[in-house]
Short mmCIF file of C-alpha atoms and ligand atoms in Angstrom, two decimals:
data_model
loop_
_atom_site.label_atom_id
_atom_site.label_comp_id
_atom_site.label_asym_id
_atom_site.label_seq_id
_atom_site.Cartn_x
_atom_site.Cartn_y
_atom_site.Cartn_z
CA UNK A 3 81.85 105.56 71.22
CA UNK A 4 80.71 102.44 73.17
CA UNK A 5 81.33 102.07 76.54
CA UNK A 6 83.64 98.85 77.62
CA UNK A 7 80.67 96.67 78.84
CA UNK A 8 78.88 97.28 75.76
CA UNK A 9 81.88 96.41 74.09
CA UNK A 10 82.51 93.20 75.80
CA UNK A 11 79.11 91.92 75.27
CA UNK A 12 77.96 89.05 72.64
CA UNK A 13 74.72 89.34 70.99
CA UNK A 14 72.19 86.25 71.80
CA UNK A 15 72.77 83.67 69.58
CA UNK A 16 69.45 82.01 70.23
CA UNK A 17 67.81 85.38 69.19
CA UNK A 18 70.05 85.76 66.53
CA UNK A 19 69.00 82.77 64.82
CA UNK A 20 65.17 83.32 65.86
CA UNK A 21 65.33 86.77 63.93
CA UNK A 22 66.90 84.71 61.09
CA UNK A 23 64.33 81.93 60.97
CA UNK A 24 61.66 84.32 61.09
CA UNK A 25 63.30 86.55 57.95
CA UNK A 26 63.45 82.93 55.80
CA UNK A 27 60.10 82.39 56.80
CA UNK A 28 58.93 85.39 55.56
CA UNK A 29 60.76 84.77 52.24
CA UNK A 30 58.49 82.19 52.07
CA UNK A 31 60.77 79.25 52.72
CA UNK A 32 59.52 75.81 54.38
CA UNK A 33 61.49 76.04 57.70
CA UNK A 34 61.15 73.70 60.02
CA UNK A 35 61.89 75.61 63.66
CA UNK A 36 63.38 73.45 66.07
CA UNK A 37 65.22 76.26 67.30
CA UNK A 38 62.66 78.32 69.71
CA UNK A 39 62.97 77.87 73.22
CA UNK A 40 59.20 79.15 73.50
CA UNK A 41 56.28 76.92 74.30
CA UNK A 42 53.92 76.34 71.70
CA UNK A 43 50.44 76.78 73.14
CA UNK A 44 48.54 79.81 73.61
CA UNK A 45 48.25 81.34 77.39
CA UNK A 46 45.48 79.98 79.27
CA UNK A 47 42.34 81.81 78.55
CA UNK A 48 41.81 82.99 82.12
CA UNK A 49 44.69 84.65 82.20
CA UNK A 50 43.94 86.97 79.29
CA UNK A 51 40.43 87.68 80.60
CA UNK A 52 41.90 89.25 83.75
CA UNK A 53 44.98 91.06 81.62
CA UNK A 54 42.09 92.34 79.89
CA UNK A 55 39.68 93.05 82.92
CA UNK A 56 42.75 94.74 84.46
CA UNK A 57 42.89 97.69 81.50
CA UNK A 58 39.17 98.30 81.44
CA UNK A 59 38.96 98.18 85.35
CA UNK A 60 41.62 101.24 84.72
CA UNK A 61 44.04 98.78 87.31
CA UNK A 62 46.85 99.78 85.25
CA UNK A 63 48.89 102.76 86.61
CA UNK A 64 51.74 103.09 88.57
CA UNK A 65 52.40 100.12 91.52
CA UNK A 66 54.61 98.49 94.25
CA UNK A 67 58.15 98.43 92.84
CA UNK A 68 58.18 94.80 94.15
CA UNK A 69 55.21 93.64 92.56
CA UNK A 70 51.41 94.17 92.88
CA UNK A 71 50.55 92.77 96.59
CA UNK A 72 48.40 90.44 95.44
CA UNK A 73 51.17 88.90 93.52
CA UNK A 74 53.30 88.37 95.79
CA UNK A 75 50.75 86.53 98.11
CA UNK A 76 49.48 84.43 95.31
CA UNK A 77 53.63 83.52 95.10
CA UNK A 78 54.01 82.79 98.48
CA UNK A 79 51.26 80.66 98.19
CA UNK A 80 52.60 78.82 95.20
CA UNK A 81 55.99 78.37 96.89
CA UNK A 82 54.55 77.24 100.13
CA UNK A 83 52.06 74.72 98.63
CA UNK A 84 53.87 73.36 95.60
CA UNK A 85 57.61 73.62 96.47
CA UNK A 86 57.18 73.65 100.55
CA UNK A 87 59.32 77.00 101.00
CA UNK A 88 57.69 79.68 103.44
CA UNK A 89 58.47 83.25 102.21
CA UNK A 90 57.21 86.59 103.67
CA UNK A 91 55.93 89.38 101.37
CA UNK A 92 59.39 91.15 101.45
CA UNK A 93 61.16 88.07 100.36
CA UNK A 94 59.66 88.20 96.98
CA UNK A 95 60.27 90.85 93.83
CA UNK A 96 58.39 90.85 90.58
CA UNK A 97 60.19 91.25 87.44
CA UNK A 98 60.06 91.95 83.80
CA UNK A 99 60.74 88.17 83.19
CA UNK A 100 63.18 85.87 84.78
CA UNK A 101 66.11 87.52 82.53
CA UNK A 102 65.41 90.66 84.27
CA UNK A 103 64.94 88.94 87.87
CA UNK A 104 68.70 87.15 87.58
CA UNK A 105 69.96 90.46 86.03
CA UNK A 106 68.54 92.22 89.29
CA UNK A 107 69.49 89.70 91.51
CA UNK A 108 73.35 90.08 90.14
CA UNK A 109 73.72 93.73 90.25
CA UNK A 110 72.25 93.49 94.07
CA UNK A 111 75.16 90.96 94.70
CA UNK A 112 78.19 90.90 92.60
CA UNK A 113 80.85 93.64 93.22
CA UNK A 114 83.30 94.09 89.67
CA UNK A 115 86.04 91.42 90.18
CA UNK A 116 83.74 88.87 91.60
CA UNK A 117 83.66 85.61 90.10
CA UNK A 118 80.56 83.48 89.25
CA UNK A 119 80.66 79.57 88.38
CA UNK A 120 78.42 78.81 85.55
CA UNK A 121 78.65 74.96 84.72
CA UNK A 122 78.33 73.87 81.13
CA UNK A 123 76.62 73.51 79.35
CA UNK A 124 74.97 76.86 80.51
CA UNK A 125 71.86 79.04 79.12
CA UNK A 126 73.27 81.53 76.27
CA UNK A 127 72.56 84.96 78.48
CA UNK A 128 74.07 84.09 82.14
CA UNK A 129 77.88 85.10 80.87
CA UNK A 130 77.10 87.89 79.56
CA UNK A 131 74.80 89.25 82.28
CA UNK A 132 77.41 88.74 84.71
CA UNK A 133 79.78 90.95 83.07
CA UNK A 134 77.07 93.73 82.54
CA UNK A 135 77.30 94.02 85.93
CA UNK A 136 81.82 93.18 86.17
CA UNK A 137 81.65 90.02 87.15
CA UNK A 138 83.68 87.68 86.09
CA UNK A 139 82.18 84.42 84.71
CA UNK A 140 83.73 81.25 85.77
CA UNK A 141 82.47 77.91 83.44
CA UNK A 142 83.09 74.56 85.21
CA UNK A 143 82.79 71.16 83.50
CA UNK A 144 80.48 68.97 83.92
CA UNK A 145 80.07 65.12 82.66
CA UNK A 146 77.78 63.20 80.20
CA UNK A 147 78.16 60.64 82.66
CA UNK A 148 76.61 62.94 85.51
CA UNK A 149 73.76 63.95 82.46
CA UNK A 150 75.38 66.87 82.71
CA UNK A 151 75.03 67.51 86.56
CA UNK A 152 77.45 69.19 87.96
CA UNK A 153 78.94 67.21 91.08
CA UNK A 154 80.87 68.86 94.52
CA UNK A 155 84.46 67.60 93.02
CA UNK A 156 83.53 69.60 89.53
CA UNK A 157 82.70 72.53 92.11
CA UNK A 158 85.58 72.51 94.27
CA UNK A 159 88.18 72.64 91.27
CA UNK A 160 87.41 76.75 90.38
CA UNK A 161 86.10 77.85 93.62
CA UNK A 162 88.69 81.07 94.62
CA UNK A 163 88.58 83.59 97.42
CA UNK A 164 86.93 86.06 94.80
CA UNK A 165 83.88 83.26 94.27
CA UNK A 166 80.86 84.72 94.87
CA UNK A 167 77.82 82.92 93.68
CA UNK A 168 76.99 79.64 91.29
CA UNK A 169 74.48 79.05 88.54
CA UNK A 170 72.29 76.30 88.76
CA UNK A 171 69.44 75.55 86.16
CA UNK A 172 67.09 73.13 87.26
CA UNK A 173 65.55 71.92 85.49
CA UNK A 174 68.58 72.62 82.29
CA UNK A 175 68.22 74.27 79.44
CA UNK A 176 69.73 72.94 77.40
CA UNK A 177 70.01 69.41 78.76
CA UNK A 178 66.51 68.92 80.29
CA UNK A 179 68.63 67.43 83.54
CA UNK A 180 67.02 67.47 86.59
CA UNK A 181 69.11 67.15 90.19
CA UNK A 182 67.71 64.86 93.14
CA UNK A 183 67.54 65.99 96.17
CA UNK A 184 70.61 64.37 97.18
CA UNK A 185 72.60 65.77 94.43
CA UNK A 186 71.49 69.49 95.06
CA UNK A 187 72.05 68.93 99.11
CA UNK A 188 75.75 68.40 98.14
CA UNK A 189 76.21 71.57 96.36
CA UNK A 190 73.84 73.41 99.01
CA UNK A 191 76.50 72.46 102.15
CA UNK A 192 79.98 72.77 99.94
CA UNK A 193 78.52 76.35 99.14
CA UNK A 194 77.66 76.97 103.19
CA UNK A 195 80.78 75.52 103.64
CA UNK A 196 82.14 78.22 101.26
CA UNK A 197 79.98 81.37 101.84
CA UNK A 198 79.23 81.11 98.17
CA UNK A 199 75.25 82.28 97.01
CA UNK A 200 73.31 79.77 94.51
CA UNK A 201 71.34 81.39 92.07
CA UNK A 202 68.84 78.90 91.23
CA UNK A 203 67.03 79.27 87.74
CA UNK A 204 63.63 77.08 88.26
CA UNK A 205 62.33 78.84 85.07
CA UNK A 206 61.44 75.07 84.11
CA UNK A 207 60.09 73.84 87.34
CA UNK A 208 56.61 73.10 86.27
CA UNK A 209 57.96 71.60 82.96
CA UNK A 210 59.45 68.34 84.69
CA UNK A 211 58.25 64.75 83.67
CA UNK A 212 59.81 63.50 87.02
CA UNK A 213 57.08 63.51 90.28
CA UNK A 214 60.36 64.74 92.84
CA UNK A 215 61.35 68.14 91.75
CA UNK A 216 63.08 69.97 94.50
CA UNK A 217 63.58 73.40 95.04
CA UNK A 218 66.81 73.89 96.80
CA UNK A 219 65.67 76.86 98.68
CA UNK A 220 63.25 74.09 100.83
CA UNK A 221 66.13 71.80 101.49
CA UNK A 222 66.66 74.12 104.81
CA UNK A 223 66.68 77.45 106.16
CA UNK A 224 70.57 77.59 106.02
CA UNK A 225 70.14 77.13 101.80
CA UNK A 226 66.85 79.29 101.70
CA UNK A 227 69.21 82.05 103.28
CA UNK A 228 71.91 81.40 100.36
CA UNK A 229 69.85 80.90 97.64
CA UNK A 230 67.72 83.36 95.22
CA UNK A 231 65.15 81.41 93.46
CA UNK A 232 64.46 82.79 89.71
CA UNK A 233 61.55 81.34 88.20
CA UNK A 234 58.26 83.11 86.42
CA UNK A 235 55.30 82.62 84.32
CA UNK A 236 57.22 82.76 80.48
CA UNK A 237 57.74 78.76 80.07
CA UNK A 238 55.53 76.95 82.22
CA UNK A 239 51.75 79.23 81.60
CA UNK A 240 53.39 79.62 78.08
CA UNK A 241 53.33 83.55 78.74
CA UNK A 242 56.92 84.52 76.81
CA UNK A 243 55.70 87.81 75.96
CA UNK A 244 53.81 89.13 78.99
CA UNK A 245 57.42 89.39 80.65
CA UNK A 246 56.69 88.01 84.04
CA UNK A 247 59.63 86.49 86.55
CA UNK A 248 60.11 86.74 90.31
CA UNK A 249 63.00 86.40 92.75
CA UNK A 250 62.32 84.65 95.75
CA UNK A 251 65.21 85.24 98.21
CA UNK A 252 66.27 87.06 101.76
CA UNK A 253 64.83 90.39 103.01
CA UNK A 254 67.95 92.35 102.99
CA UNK A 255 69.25 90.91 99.22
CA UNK A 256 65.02 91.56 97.85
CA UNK A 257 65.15 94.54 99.37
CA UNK A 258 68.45 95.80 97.62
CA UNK A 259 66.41 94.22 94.35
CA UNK A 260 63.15 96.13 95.36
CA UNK A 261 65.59 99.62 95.47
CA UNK A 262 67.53 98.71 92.55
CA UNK A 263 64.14 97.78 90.15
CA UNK A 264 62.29 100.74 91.57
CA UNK A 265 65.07 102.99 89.96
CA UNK A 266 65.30 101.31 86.44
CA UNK A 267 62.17 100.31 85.61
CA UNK A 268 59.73 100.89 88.01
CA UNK A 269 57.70 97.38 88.29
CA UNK A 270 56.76 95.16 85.74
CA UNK A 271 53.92 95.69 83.07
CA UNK A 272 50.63 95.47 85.99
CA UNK A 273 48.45 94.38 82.99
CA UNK A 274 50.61 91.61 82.68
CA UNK A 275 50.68 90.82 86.58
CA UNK A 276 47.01 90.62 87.04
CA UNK A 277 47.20 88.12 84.01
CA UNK A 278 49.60 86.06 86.04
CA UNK A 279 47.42 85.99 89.25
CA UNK A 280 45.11 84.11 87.38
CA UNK A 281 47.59 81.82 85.79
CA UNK A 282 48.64 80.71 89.37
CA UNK A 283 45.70 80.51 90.54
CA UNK A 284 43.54 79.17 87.85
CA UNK A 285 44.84 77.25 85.15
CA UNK A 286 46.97 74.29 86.92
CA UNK A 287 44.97 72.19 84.37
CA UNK A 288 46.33 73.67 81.35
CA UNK A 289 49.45 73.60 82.72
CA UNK A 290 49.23 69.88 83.79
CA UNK A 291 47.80 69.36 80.07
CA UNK A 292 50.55 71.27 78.57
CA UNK A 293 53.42 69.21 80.41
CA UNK A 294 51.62 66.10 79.50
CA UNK A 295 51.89 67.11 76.32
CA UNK A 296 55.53 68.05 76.24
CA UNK A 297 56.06 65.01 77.40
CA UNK A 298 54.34 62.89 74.52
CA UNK A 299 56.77 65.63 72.36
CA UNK A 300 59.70 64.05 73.98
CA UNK A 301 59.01 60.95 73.68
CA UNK A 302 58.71 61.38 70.10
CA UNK A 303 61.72 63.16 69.23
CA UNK A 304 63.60 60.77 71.78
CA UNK A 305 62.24 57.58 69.76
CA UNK A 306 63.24 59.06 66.30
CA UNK A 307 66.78 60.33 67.55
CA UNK A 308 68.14 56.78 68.96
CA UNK A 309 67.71 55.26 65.54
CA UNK A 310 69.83 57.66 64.12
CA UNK A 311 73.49 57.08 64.05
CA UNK A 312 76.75 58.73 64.87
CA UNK A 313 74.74 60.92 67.66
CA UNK A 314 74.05 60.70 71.43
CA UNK A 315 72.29 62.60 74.05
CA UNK A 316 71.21 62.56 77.50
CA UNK A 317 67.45 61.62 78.16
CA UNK A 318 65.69 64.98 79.16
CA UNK A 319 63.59 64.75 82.47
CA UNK A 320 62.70 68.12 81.92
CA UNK A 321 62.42 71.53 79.93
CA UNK A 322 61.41 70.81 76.06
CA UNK A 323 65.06 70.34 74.66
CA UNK A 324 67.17 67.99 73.52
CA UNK A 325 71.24 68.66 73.72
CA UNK A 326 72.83 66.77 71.29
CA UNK A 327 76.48 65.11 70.24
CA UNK A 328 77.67 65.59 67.22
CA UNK A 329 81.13 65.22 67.60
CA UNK A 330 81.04 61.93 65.97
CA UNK A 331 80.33 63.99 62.42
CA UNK A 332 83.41 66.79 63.11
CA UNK A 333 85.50 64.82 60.29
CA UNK A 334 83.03 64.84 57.71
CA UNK A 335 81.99 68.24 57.70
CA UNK A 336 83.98 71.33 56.85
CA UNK A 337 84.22 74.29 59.01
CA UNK A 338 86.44 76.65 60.06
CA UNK A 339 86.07 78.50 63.71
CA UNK A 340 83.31 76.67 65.10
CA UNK A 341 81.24 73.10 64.13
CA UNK A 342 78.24 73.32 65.98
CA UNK A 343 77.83 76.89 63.55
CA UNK A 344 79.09 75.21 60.50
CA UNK A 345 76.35 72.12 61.34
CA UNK A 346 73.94 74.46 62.34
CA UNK A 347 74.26 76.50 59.38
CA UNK A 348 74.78 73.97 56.64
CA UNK A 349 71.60 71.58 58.26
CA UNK A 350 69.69 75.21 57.63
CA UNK A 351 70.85 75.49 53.91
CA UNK A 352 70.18 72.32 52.89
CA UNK A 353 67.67 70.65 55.61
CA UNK A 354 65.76 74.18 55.91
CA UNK A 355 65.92 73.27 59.83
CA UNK A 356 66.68 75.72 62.13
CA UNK A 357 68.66 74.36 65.63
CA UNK A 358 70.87 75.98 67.83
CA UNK A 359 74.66 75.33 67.69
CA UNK A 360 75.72 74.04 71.09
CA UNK A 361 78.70 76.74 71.72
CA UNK A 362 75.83 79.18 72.31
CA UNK A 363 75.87 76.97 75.81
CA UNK A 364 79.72 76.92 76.05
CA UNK A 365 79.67 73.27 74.57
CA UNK A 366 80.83 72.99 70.17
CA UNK A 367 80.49 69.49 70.10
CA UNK A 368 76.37 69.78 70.60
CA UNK A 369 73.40 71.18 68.89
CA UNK A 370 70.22 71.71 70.60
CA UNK A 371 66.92 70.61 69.73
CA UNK A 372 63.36 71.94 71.04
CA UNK A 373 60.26 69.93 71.26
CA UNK A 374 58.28 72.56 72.33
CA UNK A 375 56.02 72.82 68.36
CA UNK A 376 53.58 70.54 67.01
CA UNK A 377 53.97 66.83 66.12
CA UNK A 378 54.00 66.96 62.46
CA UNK A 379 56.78 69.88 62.76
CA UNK A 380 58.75 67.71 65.24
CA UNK A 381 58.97 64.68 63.03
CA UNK A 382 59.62 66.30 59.65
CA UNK A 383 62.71 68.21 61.17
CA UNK A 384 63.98 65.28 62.73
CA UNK A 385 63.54 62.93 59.67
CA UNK A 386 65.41 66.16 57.85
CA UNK A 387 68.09 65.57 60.62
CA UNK A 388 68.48 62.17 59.91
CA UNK A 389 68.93 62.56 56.26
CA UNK A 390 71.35 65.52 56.48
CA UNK A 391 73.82 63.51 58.69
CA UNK A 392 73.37 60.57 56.37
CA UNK A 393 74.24 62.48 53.40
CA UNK A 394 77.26 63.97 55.11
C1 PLP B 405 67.23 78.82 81.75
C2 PLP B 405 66.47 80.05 81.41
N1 PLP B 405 66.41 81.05 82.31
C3 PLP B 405 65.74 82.18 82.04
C4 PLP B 405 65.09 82.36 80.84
C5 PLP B 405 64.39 83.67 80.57
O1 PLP B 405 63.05 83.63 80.91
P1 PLP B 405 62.13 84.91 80.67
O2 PLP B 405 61.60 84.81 79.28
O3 PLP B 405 61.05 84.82 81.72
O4 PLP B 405 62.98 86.12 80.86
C6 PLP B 405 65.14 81.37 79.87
C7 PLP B 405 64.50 81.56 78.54
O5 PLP B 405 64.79 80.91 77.57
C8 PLP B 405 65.84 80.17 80.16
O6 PLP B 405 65.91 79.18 79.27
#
């Protein structure tokens, strides 16, 4: 009955154990979440007085497929001021969220048989987006040494005739690394070099603890021209649900999004886009207050995790996770296909914490934390953490 794509997908871990969580929690069982990759504060108040002003304004029929106009300026103005990137209005494309602006971007550039180089560990949807659209995803190592960064010499390994664009999220989910600006200029001339397209997820730009993030579109107009930035309003003006992302990339590849969004969905929710005008433009201190706060959070979770043994991890710069390794536990623990599951499962059983299994990220040997809930919540799941593995 289904068709072969449909066939070949996997559902989303990460939402798989969300729906879970939220079924125990309903049976009235003390879970502690460290699972969500959703910030815990509430969108800025301005930005729900003008969602609202929108519907009773009657501003909410039918608009640009791109985005409202006003939009698009207020993210030109954003990208010129706070990453130093100078776009034109037909250089940028709303979208329902940044899932839906990298799933546009792909079907505007990947032809079936293309390949795309995702390094690990990777965030849970990007494989399976790129074969939606018959591509075939390429996964290239990365090192613990590098924090997880991947480096030209882990590029040029896979790169083939058929490769057509590489993933990079910066900051990571899950790893919370962030590149330098020497690092990302690397990988920005190899791909020149290599005609290859970077699709650059800065879903977690605002969400660094590090003063230097770079965009790699501004690191010149040669890696503008290659790159489509992805980022949106979900993680850093904690709006998850309003289901606002943008693409930021060259007239003739947003203009092939523009067509291809017009035909499947329209534009996004314009309720939700005059909410995010306001976000840009208005509430920089509750972002600045938010990331502060994150990065008390990681701090925390940081300080308790080094005094427990048998695991390691890479210090976050940015994002609100924490990627574990548990390898160190594989021999005293049963499972059967995969550990990071088994842990994952077992720590939920008898812990009651929810995490996510690192092969959800290509990587078994991990499990992922998120900081991103209150303090108490934080330091009861990892004390339950540190018990479970010191029971094992
Ligand atoms: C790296 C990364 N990219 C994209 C997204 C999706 O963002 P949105 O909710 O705006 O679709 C997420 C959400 O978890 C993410 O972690």
């Amino acid at each position: 009955m289904l068709s072969k794509k449909a066939k070949n997908i996997t559902p989303s871990l990460t939402i798989g154990i969300s729906t879970k969580v939220k079924e125990l929690i309903d049976q009235g069982l003390d879970i502690i979440n460290l699972s969500i990759g959703e910030p815990n504060f509430c969108t800025p108040t301005p930005a729900k007085e003008a969602a609202v002003e929108s519907i009773y304004t009657n501003k909410a029929k039918y608009g640009p497929a791109s985005g409202i106009t006003e939009l698009r300026k207020t993210i030109i103005h954003k990208l010129k001021t706070e990453n130093n990137i100078s776009y034109q209005l037909d250089e940028i494309v709303v979208s329902s969220g940044a899932k839906h602006a990298i799933t546009n971007a792909l079907i505007a550039l990947i032809n079936p048989g293309d390949e795309v180089l995702i390094p690990k560990p990777y965030w849970v949807s990007y494989p399976e987006m790129i074969k939606l659209v018959g591509g075939n995803p390429v996964f290239l190592d990365t090192k613990m040494k590098n924090n997880f960064k991947m480096t030209t010499e882990d590029i040029i390994d896979v790169i083939t005739p058929k490769t057509k664009m590489i993933f990079i999220t910066n900051p990571s989910n899950p790893t919370g690394a962030v590149y330098s600006k020497e690092e990302l200029k690397s990988i920005v001339n190899l791909c020149i070099q290599h005609n290859i397209f970077i699709l650059a997820d800065e879903i977690y730009e605002r969400i660094c603890y590090k003063d230097n993030f770079i965009s790699i579109a501004s690191l010149s107009e040669k890696a503008k021209n290659i790159t489509i930035t992805i980022n949106g309003l979900s993680k850093s003006a904690a709006m998850t649900g309003w289901r606002i992302g943008y693409t930021a990339a060259n007239q003739t590849i947003s203009k092939a999004i523009s067509a291809i969004q017009g035909h499947l969905t329209s534009h996004p929710c314009v309720i939700s886009q005059y909410g995010a005008i306001k976000a840009l433009n208005s509430c920089q201190e509750d972002i600045q207050t938010m990331v502060l706060n994150y990065k008390k959070k990681r701090d925390i979770a940081l300080n308790m995790l080094e005094k427990i043994k048998d695991i390691s991890f890479i210090k976050p710069n940015g994002a609100f996770y924490v990627f574990i390794d548990i390898s160190s536990l594989k021999n005293k623990l049963k499972y059967n296909d995969y550990f990071s599951i088994s842990f994952a499962n077992q720590l939920l059983e008898q812990e009651k914490v929810a995490v996510v299994p690192g092969v959800a990220f290509g990587m078994d040997d991990f499990i992922r934390i998120s900081y991103a809930c209150d303090n108490d919540t934080l330091i009861e799941g990892i004390k339950r953490i540190s018990s479970f593995i010191n029971n094992l």
